[in-house]
C-alpha positions in Angstrom: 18.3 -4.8 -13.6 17.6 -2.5 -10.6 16.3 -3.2 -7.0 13.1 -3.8 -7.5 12.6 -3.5 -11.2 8.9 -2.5 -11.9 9.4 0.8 -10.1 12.8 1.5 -12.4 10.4 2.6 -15.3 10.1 5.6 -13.3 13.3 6.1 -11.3 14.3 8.5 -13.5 12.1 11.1 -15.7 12.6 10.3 -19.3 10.2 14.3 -20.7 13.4 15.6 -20.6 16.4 16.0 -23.0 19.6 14.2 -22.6 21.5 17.6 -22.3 19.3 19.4 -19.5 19.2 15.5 -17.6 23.4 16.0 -18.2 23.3 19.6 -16.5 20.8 18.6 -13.9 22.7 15.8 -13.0 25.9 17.9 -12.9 24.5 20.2 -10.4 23.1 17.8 -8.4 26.2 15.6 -8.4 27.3 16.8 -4.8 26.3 16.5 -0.6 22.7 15.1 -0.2 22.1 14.7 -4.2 23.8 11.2 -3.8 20.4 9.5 -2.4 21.1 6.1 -0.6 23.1 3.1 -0.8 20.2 0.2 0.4 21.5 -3.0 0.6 19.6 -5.6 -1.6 19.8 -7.4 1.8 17.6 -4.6 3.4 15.1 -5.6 0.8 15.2 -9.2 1.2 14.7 -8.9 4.4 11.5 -6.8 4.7 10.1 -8.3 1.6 10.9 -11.8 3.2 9.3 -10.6 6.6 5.8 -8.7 4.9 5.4 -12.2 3.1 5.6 -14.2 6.3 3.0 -12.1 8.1 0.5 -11.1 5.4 0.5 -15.2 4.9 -0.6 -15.4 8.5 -3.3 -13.1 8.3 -4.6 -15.3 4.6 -4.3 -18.4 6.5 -6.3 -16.8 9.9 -9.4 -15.2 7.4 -9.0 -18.5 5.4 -9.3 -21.1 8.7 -11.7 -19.1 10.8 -15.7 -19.0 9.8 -16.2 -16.6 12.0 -14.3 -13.8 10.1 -15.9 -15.0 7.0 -17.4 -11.5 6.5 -17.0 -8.5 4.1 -14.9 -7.1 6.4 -12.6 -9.9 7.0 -12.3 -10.5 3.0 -11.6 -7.1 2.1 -8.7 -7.1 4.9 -7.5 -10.3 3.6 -6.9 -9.1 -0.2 -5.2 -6.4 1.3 -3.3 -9.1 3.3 -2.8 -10.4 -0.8 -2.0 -7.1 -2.0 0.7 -6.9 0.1 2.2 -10.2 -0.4 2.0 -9.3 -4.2 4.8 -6.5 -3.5 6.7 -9.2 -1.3 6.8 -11.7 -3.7 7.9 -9.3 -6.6 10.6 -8.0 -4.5 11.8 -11.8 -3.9 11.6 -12.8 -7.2 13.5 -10.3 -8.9 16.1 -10.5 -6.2 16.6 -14.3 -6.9 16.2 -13.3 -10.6 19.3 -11.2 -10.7 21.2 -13.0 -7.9 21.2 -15.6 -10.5 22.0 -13.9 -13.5 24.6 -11.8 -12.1 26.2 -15.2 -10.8 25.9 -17.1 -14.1 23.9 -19.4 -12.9 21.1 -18.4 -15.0 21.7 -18.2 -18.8 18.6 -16.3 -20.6 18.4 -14.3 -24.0 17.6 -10.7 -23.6 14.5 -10.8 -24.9 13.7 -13.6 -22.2 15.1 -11.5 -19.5 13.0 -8.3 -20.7 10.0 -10.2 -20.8 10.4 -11.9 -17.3 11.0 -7.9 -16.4 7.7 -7.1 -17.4 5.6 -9.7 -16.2 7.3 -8.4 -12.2 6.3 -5.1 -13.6 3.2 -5.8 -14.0 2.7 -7.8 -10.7 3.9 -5.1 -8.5 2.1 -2.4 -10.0 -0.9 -4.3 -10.0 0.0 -4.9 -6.0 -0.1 -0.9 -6.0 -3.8 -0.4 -7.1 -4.9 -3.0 -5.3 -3.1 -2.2 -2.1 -4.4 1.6 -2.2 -8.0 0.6 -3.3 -8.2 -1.9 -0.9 -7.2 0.7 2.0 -10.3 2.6 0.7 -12.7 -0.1 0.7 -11.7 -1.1 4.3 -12.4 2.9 5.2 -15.7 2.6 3.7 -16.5 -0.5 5.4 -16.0 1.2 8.8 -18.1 3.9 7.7 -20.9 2.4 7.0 -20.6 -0.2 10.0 -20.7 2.7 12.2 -22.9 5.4 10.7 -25.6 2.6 9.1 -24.5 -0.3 12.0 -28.3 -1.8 11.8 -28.5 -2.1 8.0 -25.1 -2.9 7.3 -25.7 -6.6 6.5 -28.1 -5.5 3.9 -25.9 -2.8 2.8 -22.6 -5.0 2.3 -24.1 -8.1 1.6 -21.6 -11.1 0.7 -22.7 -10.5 -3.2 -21.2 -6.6 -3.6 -18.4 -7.6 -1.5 -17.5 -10.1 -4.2 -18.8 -7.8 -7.0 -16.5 -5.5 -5.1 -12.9 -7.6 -4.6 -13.4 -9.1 -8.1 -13.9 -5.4 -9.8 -10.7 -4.0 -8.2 -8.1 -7.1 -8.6 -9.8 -6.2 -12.8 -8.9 -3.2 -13.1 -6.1 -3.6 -11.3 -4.6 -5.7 -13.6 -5.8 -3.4 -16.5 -4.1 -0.6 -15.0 -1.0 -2.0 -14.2 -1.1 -3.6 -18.1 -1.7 0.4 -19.0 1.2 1.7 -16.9 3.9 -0.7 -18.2 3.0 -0.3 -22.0 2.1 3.5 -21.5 4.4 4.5 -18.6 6.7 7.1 -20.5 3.3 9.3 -20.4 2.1 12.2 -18.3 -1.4 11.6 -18.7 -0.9 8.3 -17.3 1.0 9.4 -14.5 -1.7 11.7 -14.0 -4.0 9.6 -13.7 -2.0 7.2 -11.0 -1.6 10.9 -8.8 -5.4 11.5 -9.1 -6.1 8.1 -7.6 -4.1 8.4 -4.9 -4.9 11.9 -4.0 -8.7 11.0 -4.7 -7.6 7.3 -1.8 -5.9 10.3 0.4 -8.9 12.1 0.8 -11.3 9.4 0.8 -10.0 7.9 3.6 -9.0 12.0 5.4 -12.8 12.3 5.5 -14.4 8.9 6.2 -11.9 8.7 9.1 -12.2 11.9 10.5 -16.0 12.0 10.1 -15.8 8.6 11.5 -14.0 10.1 15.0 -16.0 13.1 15.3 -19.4 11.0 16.0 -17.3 8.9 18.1 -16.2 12.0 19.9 -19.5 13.0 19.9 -21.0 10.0 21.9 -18.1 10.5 24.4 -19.0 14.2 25.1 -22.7 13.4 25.3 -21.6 10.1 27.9 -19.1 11.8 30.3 -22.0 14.9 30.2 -24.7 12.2 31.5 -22.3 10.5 34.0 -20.4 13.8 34.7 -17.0 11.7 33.6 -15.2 14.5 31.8 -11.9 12.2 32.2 -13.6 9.0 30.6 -14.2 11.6 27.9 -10.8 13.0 27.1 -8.9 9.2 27.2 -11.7 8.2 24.8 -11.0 11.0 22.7 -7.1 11.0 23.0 -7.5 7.1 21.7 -9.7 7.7 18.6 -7.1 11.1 17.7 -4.4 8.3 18.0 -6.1 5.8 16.2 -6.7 8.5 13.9 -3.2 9.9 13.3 -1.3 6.2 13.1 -4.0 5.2 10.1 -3.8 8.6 8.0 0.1 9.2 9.2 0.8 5.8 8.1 -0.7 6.0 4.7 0.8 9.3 3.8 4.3 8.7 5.0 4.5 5.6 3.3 3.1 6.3 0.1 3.4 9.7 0.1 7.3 10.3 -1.2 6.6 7.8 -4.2 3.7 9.9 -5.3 5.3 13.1 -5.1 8.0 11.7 -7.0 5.7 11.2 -9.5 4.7 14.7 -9.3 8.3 15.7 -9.4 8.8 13.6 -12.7 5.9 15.7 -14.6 6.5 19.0 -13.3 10.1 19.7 -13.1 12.1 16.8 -14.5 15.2 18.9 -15.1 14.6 21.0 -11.7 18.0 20.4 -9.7 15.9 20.3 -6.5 13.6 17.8 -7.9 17.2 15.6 -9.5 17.8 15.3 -6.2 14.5 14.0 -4.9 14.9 11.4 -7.9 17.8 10.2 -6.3 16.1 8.8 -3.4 14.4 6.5 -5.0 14.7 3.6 -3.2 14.5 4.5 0.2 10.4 5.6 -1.4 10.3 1.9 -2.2 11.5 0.5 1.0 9.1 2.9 2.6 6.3 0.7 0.3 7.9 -2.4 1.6 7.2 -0.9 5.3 3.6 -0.3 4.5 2.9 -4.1 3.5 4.7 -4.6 7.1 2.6 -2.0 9.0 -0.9 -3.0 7.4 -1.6 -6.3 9.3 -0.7 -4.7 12.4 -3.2 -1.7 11.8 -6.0 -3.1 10.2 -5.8 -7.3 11.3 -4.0 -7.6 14.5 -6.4 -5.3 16.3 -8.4 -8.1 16.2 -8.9 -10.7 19.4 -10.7 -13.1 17.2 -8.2 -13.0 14.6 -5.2 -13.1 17.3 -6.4 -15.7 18.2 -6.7 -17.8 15.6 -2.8 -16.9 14.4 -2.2 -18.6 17.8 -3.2 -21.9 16.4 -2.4 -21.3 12.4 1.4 -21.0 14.3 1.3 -23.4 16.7 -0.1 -25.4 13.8 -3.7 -26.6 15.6 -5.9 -27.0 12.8 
């Protein structure tokens, strides 16, 4: 069993023949074709760190009334999507620690099924993560574009309706994925998703900066503050590029090489893509890290209360 096992169903792209794989692989054999050897450690570690601090963030939503809102909840299953991949990365490393040390005796069939159920969990940890990223964009949107109906807009009810809908068909997906995985069309439809999250969010946030801009240009105009201005607006463009840069870098290889895998699966360019595979799941791993410090951290209200879920003052 590979490093992180419910991405291996895709590691390599099985529309091809044996023969053109063989020649593929042949000619991609050599210099950068090789991919990278990451540790197990490497994964451990992250995986072991992302739990840690998406914990803190459950814990800080969970202790705090005060960020018992919409917005709060939706960051916190996010905070739970991301533990989802952290706790499928652990388990299947303590999985095959133990087999491959003997210490764990299981029948095959007991060893495939255990595979599928971390299958399952960490693809279901992939839905959620991305649809939860666009919920939280919406959020912002409305709380800046409707700011005086927003409580009647996202009312506690449709945030519920909301959480409980996508963890559903979450777990429906990712049910679809594992049985159906060997197919385009479902492949397709995972691409779609994210390139539908991708501009979601490209347009919510950038529509989003624009009226902020806006107000800026129409302050430093009254006060006659033109440097006030251009900080203001250097922030937001900041603020801009780490969320959208973020997003695309992390999940953007993984996706491509999904792309890769229905397009050109014998391609000796796209062989070699295929061989990086792991470095695109470490780069998922780094998203789960990156998340509570973009979207939860910014928060003084919720900094503070990490203060006293560490220093244990409940």
């Amino acid at each position: 069993m590979s490093t992180l096992a419910p991405l291996r169903l895709l590691r390599e792209p099985w529309n091809a023949s044996e023969g053109n794989q063989g020649n593929a692989t042949v000619g991609a054999s050599s210099g950068w074709c090789q991919g990278l050897d990451i540790p197990n450690e490497l994964f451990l570690v992250l995986g072991l760190v992302s739990l840690v601090e998406n914990l803190l963030v459950v814990a800080a939503v969970l202790k705090n009334r005060n960020l018992h809102s919409p917005t709060y909840y939706f960051i916190c299953c996010l905070a739970v999507s991301d533990m989802l991949v952290s706790i499928s990365n652990l388990a299947e490393m303590l999985f095959m620690l133990l087999l491959e040390h003997g210490v764990l005796v299981m029948r095959p069939s007991i060893v495939r099924h255990m595979d599928s159920v971390i299958d399952m969990l960490i693809c279901s940890s992939v839905v959620s993560s991305l649809s939860f990223l666009g919920v939280i964009a919406v959020d912002r949107y409305i709380t800046i574009f409707y700011a005086l109906r927003y409580h009647s807009i996202m009312t506690l009810q449709r945030a519920v309706v909301t959480m409980a809908s996508i963890w559903l068909a979450s777990t429906v997906s990712s049910t679809v994925l594992i049985t159906y995985y060997r197919s385009n069309t479902i492949l397709l439809c995972l691409i779609g998703f994210f390139l539908f999250m991708l501009v979601l969010m490209l347009v919510l946030y950038i529509h989003m900066f624009a009226l902020a801009r806006h107000h800026l240009h129409s302050i430093s105009s009254q006060q006659k503050a033109p440097t006030t201005h251009r900080g203001g607006s250097l922030k937001g463009a900041v603020t801009l590029t780490i969320l959208l840069g973020v997003f695309f870098i992390c999940w953007g290889p993984f996706f491509f090489h999904l792309i890769l895998i229905v397009t050109c699966p014998t391609n000796p360019f796209c062989t070699c893509f295929f061989s990086y595979f792991n470095l695109f799941l470490i780069l998922i791993i780094c998203n789960s890290l990156i998340d509570p410090l973009i979207y939860a951290f910014r928060s003084q209200e919720l900094r503070r209360t990490l203060r006293e879920v560490v220093t244990c003052a409940w």
